[in-house]
Amino acid sequence: MIEFTDEQIERYSRHIILKEVGGKGQEKIAAARVLVIGAGGLGCPVAYYLAAAGVGTLGIVDSDAVDLSNLQRQILHHTPDVGRPKVQSAGEKLSALNPDVRVVPHRQRLTSQNVLSVIADYDIVVDGTDNFPARFLINDACVLSGKPLVHGGILRFEGQLTTILPGRGPCYRCLFPEPPPPGFVPSCQEAGVLGAIAGVIGTLQATEVLKLILGIGETLAGYLLTVDLLTMEFRRVRIPKNAECEVCGEHPSILAPFDYRRRTINHARNARRPRSPVVGIPPTHVAGPPGRTRIT
Amino acid sequence: MTTPTVCAKASLNLRGVACPMNYVKTKLRLERMAPGEVLEIFIDPGAPIRNVPRSITGDGHRVLACEPEDGVFRLLIERGPDA
């Protein structure tokens, strides 16, 4: 049992007052280890709120440096941080916000070779990446490791999120068996993104993480939430578990993580520039094959 | 109201502790007690005596006694079954 200091009791008082949290819930948050992959548009608000909430160990994965074009939405990075490693910039802000949090920087790109060992030290994984090869790699690794995964994606004025509980619900690959063809889905660099959608989806991802830690409420496991800020439509779509899923189906063929080639029109075009860690899926891809999804 | 003859398991002096910290500290202490055990607290008049008993009752605990004592209030709270 953690003995909170007077300062901690005051810092977390608005959580402790909540019937669903209390001192015991705040202890669970303090004991939790969460890995945020990507310190970009989604990763910044996710990590910011999880640090504020007092998550005990917060791992941050990102190999990129801060670019001026990131600052419109990546709220942990400030103007003087341009050119600095994102994990360093993010780590400083998170530690300044809450010294209780142990921030673990992982300045690396995840591959099939390192993904299992990186996620092994964490209880929950958050996907805030900007590309499909990473999303599928993270999904497969979490399914194979049995780690809960909170996925998010944003593009233009739209976003989506879901929570994946391996063994208990569908995974990202149940929804999308394969990455879309290269260039099929534009990136934020090409299509643009409203900065605030990163905050909307990122804070919802942080909420899902906290609910998983606390064991309260109902998560988005088995559902995809799609958000359109132009129309303010929030839709929760049921995702069926796919018995034929290659990683979590009845006869899985994916038994270890593997890398998709990072080749899309967008990536080839911007090969010499650091990429923005924010890309989403447009509604055409979200909808999936006819008959596979049902609007609830 | 007369003080029942119950033995408080623990006591918290919350004189000078403002809302909502007085309630938060009471709630944390009650969480560490077993259902049926009694906590004694001392809180200030004004906002504390208006707010704390209501919040504690809302959490499912029972205020057994509430008496003025030396310019503050002494409360006996029985830890509820579901806190």
CSV table of C-alpha atoms in Angstrom, one decimal:
chain,number,residue,atom,x,y,z
A,1,MET,CA,0.0,0.0,0.0
A,2,ILE,CA,1.4,3.4,-1.0
A,3,GLU,CA,1.5,6.1,1.7
A,4,PHE,CA,0.7,9.3,-0.1
A,5,THR,CA,2.4,12.5,1.1
A,6,ASP,CA,0.3,15.6,1.9
A,7,GLU,CA,1.5,17.1,-1.3
A,8,GLN,CA,0.4,14.0,-3.3
A,9,ILE,CA,-3.0,13.9,-1.5
A,10,GLU,CA,-3.5,17.6,-2.6
A,11,ARG,CA,-2.2,17.0,-6.1
A,12,TYR,CA,-4.5,14.0,-6.7
A,13,SER,CA,-7.4,15.3,-4.5
A,14,ARG,CA,-9.8,15.7,-7.4
A,15,HIS,CA,-9.2,12.1,-8.4
A,16,ILE,CA,-9.4,10.8,-4.9
A,17,ILE,CA,-12.8,12.5,-4.4
A,18,LEU,CA,-14.2,10.5,-7.2
A,19,LYS,CA,-16.1,7.5,-5.9
A,20,GLU,CA,-14.7,5.4,-8.8
A,21,VAL,CA,-11.1,6.3,-8.0
A,22,GLY,CA,-10.5,7.0,-4.4
A,23,GLY,CA,-7.2,6.4,-2.7
A,24,LYS,CA,-7.1,2.8,-3.9
A,25,GLY,CA,-7.6,3.8,-7.5
A,26,GLN,CA,-4.9,6.5,-7.2
A,27,GLU,CA,-2.6,3.8,-5.9
A,28,LYS,CA,-3.3,1.7,-9.0
A,29,ILE,CA,-2.5,4.7,-11.2
A,30,ALA,CA,0.7,5.2,-9.3
A,31,ALA,CA,1.7,1.6,-9.8
A,32,ALA,CA,0.8,1.5,-13.5
A,33,ARG,CA,3.4,1.3,-16.3
A,34,VAL,CA,2.2,2.7,-19.6
A,35,LEU,CA,4.0,2.9,-23.0
A,36,VAL,CA,3.1,5.7,-25.3
A,37,ILE,CA,4.4,5.0,-28.8
A,38,GLY,CA,4.9,8.3,-30.7
A,39,ALA,CA,5.5,11.7,-29.0
A,40,GLY,CA,3.5,13.5,-31.7
A,41,GLY,CA,0.0,14.8,-32.1
A,42,LEU,CA,-1.6,11.9,-30.2
A,43,GLY,CA,1.2,10.9,-28.0
A,44,CYS,CA,1.6,14.4,-26.5
A,45,PRO,CA,-1.9,14.8,-25.0
A,46,VAL,CA,-1.9,11.1,-24.0
A,47,ALA,CA,1.3,11.4,-22.1
A,48,TYR,CA,0.4,14.8,-20.7
A,49,TYR,CA,-2.8,13.6,-19.1
A,50,LEU,CA,-1.3,10.3,-17.9
A,51,ALA,CA,1.6,12.2,-16.3
A,52,ALA,CA,-0.8,14.7,-14.7
A,53,ALA,CA,-2.9,11.7,-13.4
A,54,GLY,CA,0.2,10.3,-11.7
A,55,VAL,CA,0.9,7.2,-13.8
A,56,GLY,CA,4.0,5.7,-12.1
A,57,THR,CA,6.0,4.8,-15.1
A,58,LEU,CA,5.5,6.4,-18.5
A,59,GLY,CA,7.6,5.1,-21.4
A,60,ILE,CA,7.8,7.3,-24.5
A,61,VAL,CA,9.0,5.9,-27.9
A,62,ASP,CA,10.0,8.2,-30.7
A,63,SER,CA,13.1,8.4,-32.9
A,64,ASP,CA,12.3,11.8,-34.4
A,65,ALA,CA,13.3,15.4,-33.7
A,66,VAL,CA,10.9,18.3,-33.2
A,67,ASP,CA,10.0,20.1,-36.4
A,68,LEU,CA,8.5,23.6,-36.5
A,69,SER,CA,5.4,22.2,-38.3
A,70,ASN,CA,4.8,19.8,-35.3
A,71,LEU,CA,4.0,22.7,-32.9
A,72,GLN,CA,0.5,23.3,-34.3
A,73,ARG,CA,-0.7,20.2,-32.5
A,74,GLN,CA,2.1,18.4,-30.6
A,75,ILE,CA,1.5,20.3,-27.3
A,76,LEU,CA,4.5,19.0,-25.3
A,77,HIS,CA,7.0,20.6,-27.7
A,78,HIS,CA,7.7,24.3,-27.5
A,79,THR,CA,9.4,26.6,-30.0
A,80,PRO,CA,12.8,26.4,-28.4
A,81,ASP,CA,12.6,22.6,-28.8
A,82,VAL,CA,12.7,22.6,-32.6
A,83,GLY,CA,15.5,20.3,-33.6
A,84,ARG,CA,15.7,18.5,-30.3
A,85,PRO,CA,14.8,14.8,-29.8
A,86,LYS,CA,11.1,14.5,-29.2
A,87,VAL,CA,11.6,12.0,-26.3
A,88,GLN,CA,13.8,14.6,-24.6
A,89,SER,CA,11.5,17.5,-25.2
A,90,ALA,CA,8.5,15.5,-24.0
A,91,GLY,CA,10.3,14.0,-21.0
A,92,GLU,CA,11.2,17.4,-19.7
A,93,LYS,CA,7.7,18.8,-19.8
A,94,LEU,CA,6.2,15.6,-18.3
A,95,SER,CA,8.7,15.6,-15.4
A,96,ALA,CA,8.2,19.3,-14.8
A,97,LEU,CA,4.4,18.7,-14.7
A,98,ASN,CA,4.7,15.8,-12.3
A,99,PRO,CA,7.9,14.8,-10.7
A,100,ASP,CA,6.1,11.7,-9.3
A,101,VAL,CA,6.2,10.1,-12.8
A,102,ARG,CA,9.2,8.1,-13.9
A,103,VAL,CA,9.6,9.0,-17.6
A,104,VAL,CA,11.5,6.4,-19.6
A,105,PRO,CA,12.6,7.7,-23.0
A,106,HIS,CA,13.0,5.2,-25.9
A,107,ARG,CA,14.7,7.1,-28.7
A,108,GLN,CA,14.3,4.4,-31.3
A,109,ARG,CA,12.0,3.2,-34.1
A,110,LEU,CA,10.1,0.1,-33.2
A,111,THR,CA,10.9,-2.9,-35.5
A,112,SER,CA,10.1,-6.6,-35.4
A,113,GLN,CA,13.4,-7.1,-33.7
A,114,ASN,CA,12.9,-4.8,-30.7
A,115,VAL,CA,9.1,-4.4,-30.3
A,116,LEU,CA,8.5,-7.3,-27.9
A,117,SER,CA,11.3,-6.4,-25.6
A,118,VAL,CA,10.3,-2.7,-25.5
A,119,ILE,CA,6.6,-3.4,-24.6
A,120,ALA,CA,7.5,-6.2,-22.2
A,121,ASP,CA,8.1,-3.7,-19.3
A,122,TYR,CA,4.7,-2.2,-19.6
A,123,ASP,CA,1.1,-3.0,-18.6
A,124,ILE,CA,-0.7,-1.0,-21.3
A,125,VAL,CA,0.4,0.2,-24.7
A,126,VAL,CA,-0.9,3.3,-26.5
A,127,ASP,CA,-0.5,3.6,-30.3
A,128,GLY,CA,0.1,7.3,-31.3
A,129,THR,CA,2.0,6.5,-34.5
A,130,ASP,CA,1.5,8.0,-37.9
A,131,ASN,CA,1.9,5.0,-40.3
A,132,PHE,CA,0.4,1.7,-41.1
A,133,PRO,CA,3.5,-0.5,-40.8
A,134,ALA,CA,3.9,0.7,-37.2
A,135,ARG,CA,0.3,0.2,-36.4
A,136,PHE,CA,0.2,-3.4,-37.6
A,137,LEU,CA,3.6,-4.1,-35.9
A,138,ILE,CA,2.3,-2.7,-32.6
A,139,ASN,CA,-1.0,-4.6,-32.9
A,140,ASP,CA,0.6,-7.9,-33.6
A,141,ALA,CA,3.2,-7.5,-30.8
A,142,CYS,CA,0.4,-6.6,-28.3
A,143,VAL,CA,-1.8,-9.5,-29.4
A,144,LEU,CA,1.2,-11.9,-29.2
A,145,SER,CA,2.2,-10.5,-25.7
A,146,GLY,CA,-1.4,-10.2,-24.4
A,147,LYS,CA,-1.0,-6.5,-23.7
A,148,PRO,CA,-4.0,-4.1,-23.8
A,149,LEU,CA,-3.6,-1.6,-26.6
A,150,VAL,CA,-5.3,1.7,-27.1
A,151,HIS,CA,-5.2,2.7,-30.7
A,152,GLY,CA,-5.9,6.2,-32.2
A,153,GLY,CA,-5.6,7.8,-35.6
A,154,ILE,CA,-6.3,11.3,-36.9
A,155,LEU,CA,-6.5,13.1,-40.3
A,156,ARG,CA,-8.0,16.4,-41.3
A,157,PHE,CA,-11.0,17.0,-39.0
A,158,GLU,CA,-11.5,13.3,-38.2
A,159,GLY,CA,-10.2,10.8,-35.8
A,160,GLN,CA,-10.9,7.3,-34.5
A,161,LEU,CA,-10.0,5.1,-31.6
A,162,THR,CA,-10.5,1.7,-30.2
A,163,THR,CA,-9.2,-0.4,-27.4
A,164,ILE,CA,-7.8,-3.9,-28.0
A,165,LEU,CA,-7.9,-6.5,-25.3
A,166,PRO,CA,-6.1,-9.5,-26.6
A,167,GLY,CA,-8.0,-12.7,-26.1
A,168,ARG,CA,-11.1,-10.9,-25.1
A,169,GLY,CA,-12.0,-8.9,-28.2
A,170,PRO,CA,-11.2,-8.0,-31.8
A,171,CYS,CA,-7.8,-6.6,-32.7
A,172,TYR,CA,-6.8,-4.0,-35.2
A,173,ARG,CA,-6.1,-6.7,-37.8
A,174,CYS,CA,-9.7,-8.1,-37.3
A,175,LEU,CA,-10.8,-4.6,-38.5
A,176,PHE,CA,-8.2,-4.2,-41.2
A,177,PRO,CA,-6.5,-7.5,-42.2
A,178,GLU,CA,-3.8,-5.7,-44.1
A,179,PRO,CA,-2.4,-2.2,-44.4
A,180,PRO,CA,-4.0,-0.2,-47.2
A,181,PRO,CA,-2.1,0.0,-50.5
A,182,PRO,CA,0.8,2.4,-50.4
A,183,GLY,CA,-0.4,6.0,-51.0
A,184,PHE,CA,-4.1,5.0,-50.6
A,185,VAL,CA,-4.4,6.9,-47.4
A,186,PRO,CA,-2.7,10.3,-47.3
A,187,SER,CA,-0.7,11.5,-44.4
A,188,CYS,CA,-1.3,14.7,-42.3
A,189,GLN,CA,1.6,16.2,-44.2
A,190,GLU,CA,-0.4,15.8,-47.4
A,191,ALA,CA,-3.9,16.1,-46.3
A,192,GLY,CA,-3.6,18.4,-43.3
A,193,VAL,CA,-4.9,18.0,-39.8
A,194,LEU,CA,-6.7,20.3,-37.4
A,195,GLY,CA,-4.5,20.5,-34.3
A,196,ALA,CA,-7.4,20.2,-31.9
A,197,ILE,CA,-8.4,16.7,-33.2
A,198,ALA,CA,-5.1,15.4,-31.8
A,199,GLY,CA,-6.3,16.7,-28.4
A,200,VAL,CA,-9.7,15.2,-28.8
A,201,ILE,CA,-8.5,11.7,-29.7
A,202,GLY,CA,-5.4,11.8,-27.5
A,203,THR,CA,-7.4,12.7,-24.4
A,204,LEU,CA,-9.9,10.0,-25.2
A,205,GLN,CA,-7.0,7.5,-25.5
A,206,ALA,CA,-5.7,8.7,-22.1
A,207,THR,CA,-9.2,8.2,-20.7
A,208,GLU,CA,-9.3,4.6,-22.0
A,209,VAL,CA,-5.9,3.9,-20.4
A,210,LEU,CA,-7.1,5.3,-17.0
A,211,LYS,CA,-10.3,3.2,-17.1
A,212,LEU,CA,-8.2,0.1,-17.9
A,213,ILE,CA,-5.9,0.8,-15.0
A,214,LEU,CA,-8.8,1.5,-12.6
A,215,GLY,CA,-11.0,-1.3,-14.0
A,216,ILE,CA,-14.0,1.0,-14.2
A,217,GLY,CA,-16.7,1.8,-16.8
A,218,GLU,CA,-16.8,0.3,-20.3
A,219,THR,CA,-14.0,0.6,-22.7
A,220,LEU,CA,-14.1,0.7,-26.5
A,221,ALA,CA,-13.0,-3.0,-26.7
A,222,GLY,CA,-15.1,-4.3,-29.5
A,223,TYR,CA,-16.0,-0.9,-30.8
A,224,LEU,CA,-14.4,1.7,-33.0
A,225,LEU,CA,-15.3,5.3,-32.1
A,226,THR,CA,-15.1,7.7,-35.1
A,227,VAL,CA,-15.2,11.4,-34.6
A,228,ASP,CA,-15.9,14.2,-37.2
A,229,LEU,CA,-15.2,17.6,-35.8
A,230,LEU,CA,-16.8,19.4,-38.8
A,231,THR,CA,-20.2,17.8,-38.0
A,232,MET,CA,-19.5,17.0,-34.3
A,233,GLU,CA,-20.6,13.5,-35.0
A,234,PHE,CA,-19.3,10.8,-32.6
A,235,ARG,CA,-20.2,7.3,-33.8
A,236,ARG,CA,-19.5,4.1,-32.0
A,237,VAL,CA,-19.3,1.2,-34.5
A,238,ARG,CA,-19.2,-2.4,-33.3
A,239,ILE,CA,-16.2,-4.3,-34.6
A,240,PRO,CA,-16.8,-8.1,-34.9
A,241,LYS,CA,-14.0,-10.4,-33.9
A,242,ASN,CA,-12.7,-12.0,-37.1
A,243,ALA,CA,-12.3,-15.8,-36.7
A,244,GLU,CA,-10.0,-15.7,-39.8
A,245,CYS,CA,-7.8,-13.0,-38.3
A,246,GLU,CA,-4.2,-13.9,-39.1
A,247,VAL,CA,-2.9,-12.9,-35.6
A,248,CYS,CA,-5.8,-13.5,-33.2
A,249,GLY,CA,-8.1,-15.8,-35.2
A,250,GLU,CA,-8.8,-19.5,-34.7
A,251,HIS,CA,-5.8,-20.5,-36.8
A,252,PRO,CA,-3.3,-17.7,-36.6
A,253,SER,CA,-0.5,-17.6,-39.2
A,254,ILE,CA,1.3,-14.7,-37.6
A,255,LEU,CA,3.3,-16.1,-34.7
A,256,ALA,CA,5.9,-13.4,-34.4
A,257,PRO,CA,6.1,-9.7,-35.2
A,258,PHE,CA,7.2,-8.8,-38.8
A,259,ASP,CA,7.9,-5.6,-40.6
A,260,TYR,CA,5.9,-4.3,-43.5
A,261,ARG,CA,8.0,-2.3,-45.9
A,262,ARG,CA,7.8,1.4,-45.0
A,263,ARG,CA,7.0,2.3,-48.6
A,264,THR,CA,4.1,4.6,-49.5
A,265,ILE,CA,3.8,7.4,-51.9
A,266,ASN,CA,4.0,9.8,-48.9
A,267,HIS,CA,7.0,8.2,-47.4
A,268,ALA,CA,8.9,8.0,-50.7
A,269,ARG,CA,8.2,11.7,-51.4
A,270,ASN,CA,9.3,12.7,-48.0
A,271,ALA,CA,12.1,10.3,-47.5
A,272,ARG,CA,14.7,12.9,-46.7
A,273,ARG,CA,12.6,14.8,-44.2
A,274,PRO,CA,11.6,13.6,-40.7
A,275,ARG,CA,8.0,12.6,-40.8
A,276,SER,CA,5.2,13.9,-38.7
A,277,PRO,CA,4.0,11.3,-36.3
A,278,VAL,CA,0.3,11.9,-37.1
A,279,VAL,CA,-1.7,10.0,-39.7
A,280,GLY,CA,-5.2,8.8,-39.6
A,281,ILE,CA,-7.5,6.7,-41.6
A,282,PRO,CA,-10.2,8.4,-43.7
A,283,PRO,CA,-13.8,7.2,-43.3
A,284,THR,CA,-13.6,5.1,-46.5
A,285,HIS,CA,-11.0,2.9,-44.8
A,286,VAL,CA,-12.7,3.1,-41.4
A,287,ALA,CA,-16.0,1.7,-42.9
A,288,GLY,CA,-14.3,-1.6,-43.8
A,289,PRO,CA,-15.7,-4.2,-46.1
A,290,PRO,CA,-19.6,-4.2,-46.4
A,291,GLY,CA,-21.3,-6.3,-43.9
A,292,ARG,CA,-18.3,-6.5,-41.6
A,293,THR,CA,-19.3,-3.5,-39.5
A,294,ARG,CA,-22.5,-2.3,-38.0
A,295,ILE,CA,-23.4,1.1,-36.8
A,296,THR,CA,-24.8,0.9,-33.3
B,1,MET,CA,-27.4,14.3,20.0
B,2,THR,CA,-25.5,12.4,22.5
B,3,THR,CA,-22.2,10.7,21.8
B,4,PRO,CA,-22.8,6.9,21.6
B,5,THR,CA,-20.5,4.8,23.6
B,6,VAL,CA,-18.4,3.6,20.7
B,7,CYS,CA,-14.7,3.3,20.6
B,8,ALA,CA,-13.0,5.2,17.7
B,9,LYS,CA,-10.4,3.1,15.9
B,10,ALA,CA,-8.6,6.2,14.7
B,11,SER,CA,-8.7,10.0,15.1
B,12,LEU,CA,-7.9,12.8,12.6
B,13,ASN,CA,-7.4,16.4,13.7
B,14,LEU,CA,-8.6,18.5,10.7
B,15,ARG,CA,-8.7,21.8,12.5
B,16,GLY,CA,-7.6,24.5,10.0
B,17,VAL,CA,-7.8,22.1,7.1
B,18,ALA,CA,-10.0,23.6,4.3
B,19,CYS,CA,-12.4,21.9,2.0
B,20,PRO,CA,-12.0,19.7,0.2
B,21,MET,CA,-8.7,18.5,1.7
B,22,ASN,CA,-10.5,17.7,5.1
B,23,TYR,CA,-12.9,15.5,3.2
B,24,VAL,CA,-10.1,13.9,1.1
B,25,LYS,CA,-8.1,13.0,4.2
B,26,THR,CA,-11.1,11.6,5.9
B,27,LYS,CA,-12.0,9.5,2.9
B,28,LEU,CA,-8.5,8.2,2.6
B,29,ARG,CA,-8.4,7.2,6.3
B,30,LEU,CA,-11.8,5.5,6.0
B,31,GLU,CA,-10.6,3.5,3.0
B,32,ARG,CA,-8.0,1.9,5.2
B,33,MET,CA,-10.4,0.9,7.9
B,34,ALA,CA,-12.7,-2.2,8.0
B,35,PRO,CA,-16.5,-1.8,7.6
B,36,GLY,CA,-18.1,-1.0,10.9
B,37,GLU,CA,-15.0,0.6,12.4
B,38,VAL,CA,-15.3,4.1,13.7
B,39,LEU,CA,-13.2,7.2,12.9
B,40,GLU,CA,-13.2,10.3,15.0
B,41,ILE,CA,-12.5,13.6,13.2
B,42,PHE,CA,-12.4,17.3,14.3
B,43,ILE,CA,-13.4,19.8,11.7
B,44,ASP,CA,-14.0,23.6,11.6
B,45,PRO,CA,-17.4,25.3,11.6
B,46,GLY,CA,-18.6,27.0,8.5
B,47,ALA,CA,-18.0,25.3,5.1
B,48,PRO,CA,-16.3,22.2,6.6
B,49,ILE,CA,-19.2,21.2,8.9
B,50,ARG,CA,-21.6,21.9,6.0
B,51,ASN,CA,-19.7,19.9,3.4
B,52,VAL,CA,-17.8,17.1,5.0
B,53,PRO,CA,-20.7,15.1,6.6
B,54,ARG,CA,-22.7,15.3,3.4
B,55,SER,CA,-19.7,14.0,1.3
B,56,ILE,CA,-18.9,11.3,3.8
B,57,THR,CA,-22.6,10.2,3.9
B,58,GLY,CA,-22.7,10.2,0.0
B,59,ASP,CA,-19.8,7.7,0.1
B,60,GLY,CA,-21.9,5.3,2.1
B,61,HIS,CA,-20.4,6.0,5.5
B,62,ARG,CA,-22.6,6.8,8.6
B,63,VAL,CA,-22.2,9.9,10.8
B,64,LEU,CA,-22.9,8.5,14.3
B,65,ALA,CA,-22.3,11.8,16.2
B,66,CYS,CA,-21.7,15.4,15.4
B,67,GLU,CA,-21.0,17.7,18.4
B,68,PRO,CA,-19.5,21.1,18.9
B,69,GLU,CA,-16.4,20.9,21.1
B,70,ASP,CA,-14.0,23.8,21.8
B,71,GLY,CA,-15.0,25.9,18.8
B,72,VAL,CA,-14.8,22.9,16.3
B,73,PHE,CA,-16.9,19.9,15.6
B,74,ARG,CA,-16.2,16.4,16.6
B,75,LEU,CA,-17.6,13.7,14.4
B,76,LEU,CA,-17.8,10.0,14.8
B,77,ILE,CA,-18.0,8.2,11.5
B,78,GLU,CA,-18.8,4.5,11.0
B,79,ARG,CA,-17.0,3.1,8.0
B,80,GLY,CA,-19.6,1.9,5.5
B,81,PRO,CA,-19.6,-1.4,3.7
B,82,ASP,CA,-19.0,-0.1,0.2
B,83,ALA,CA,-16.3,2.6,0.1
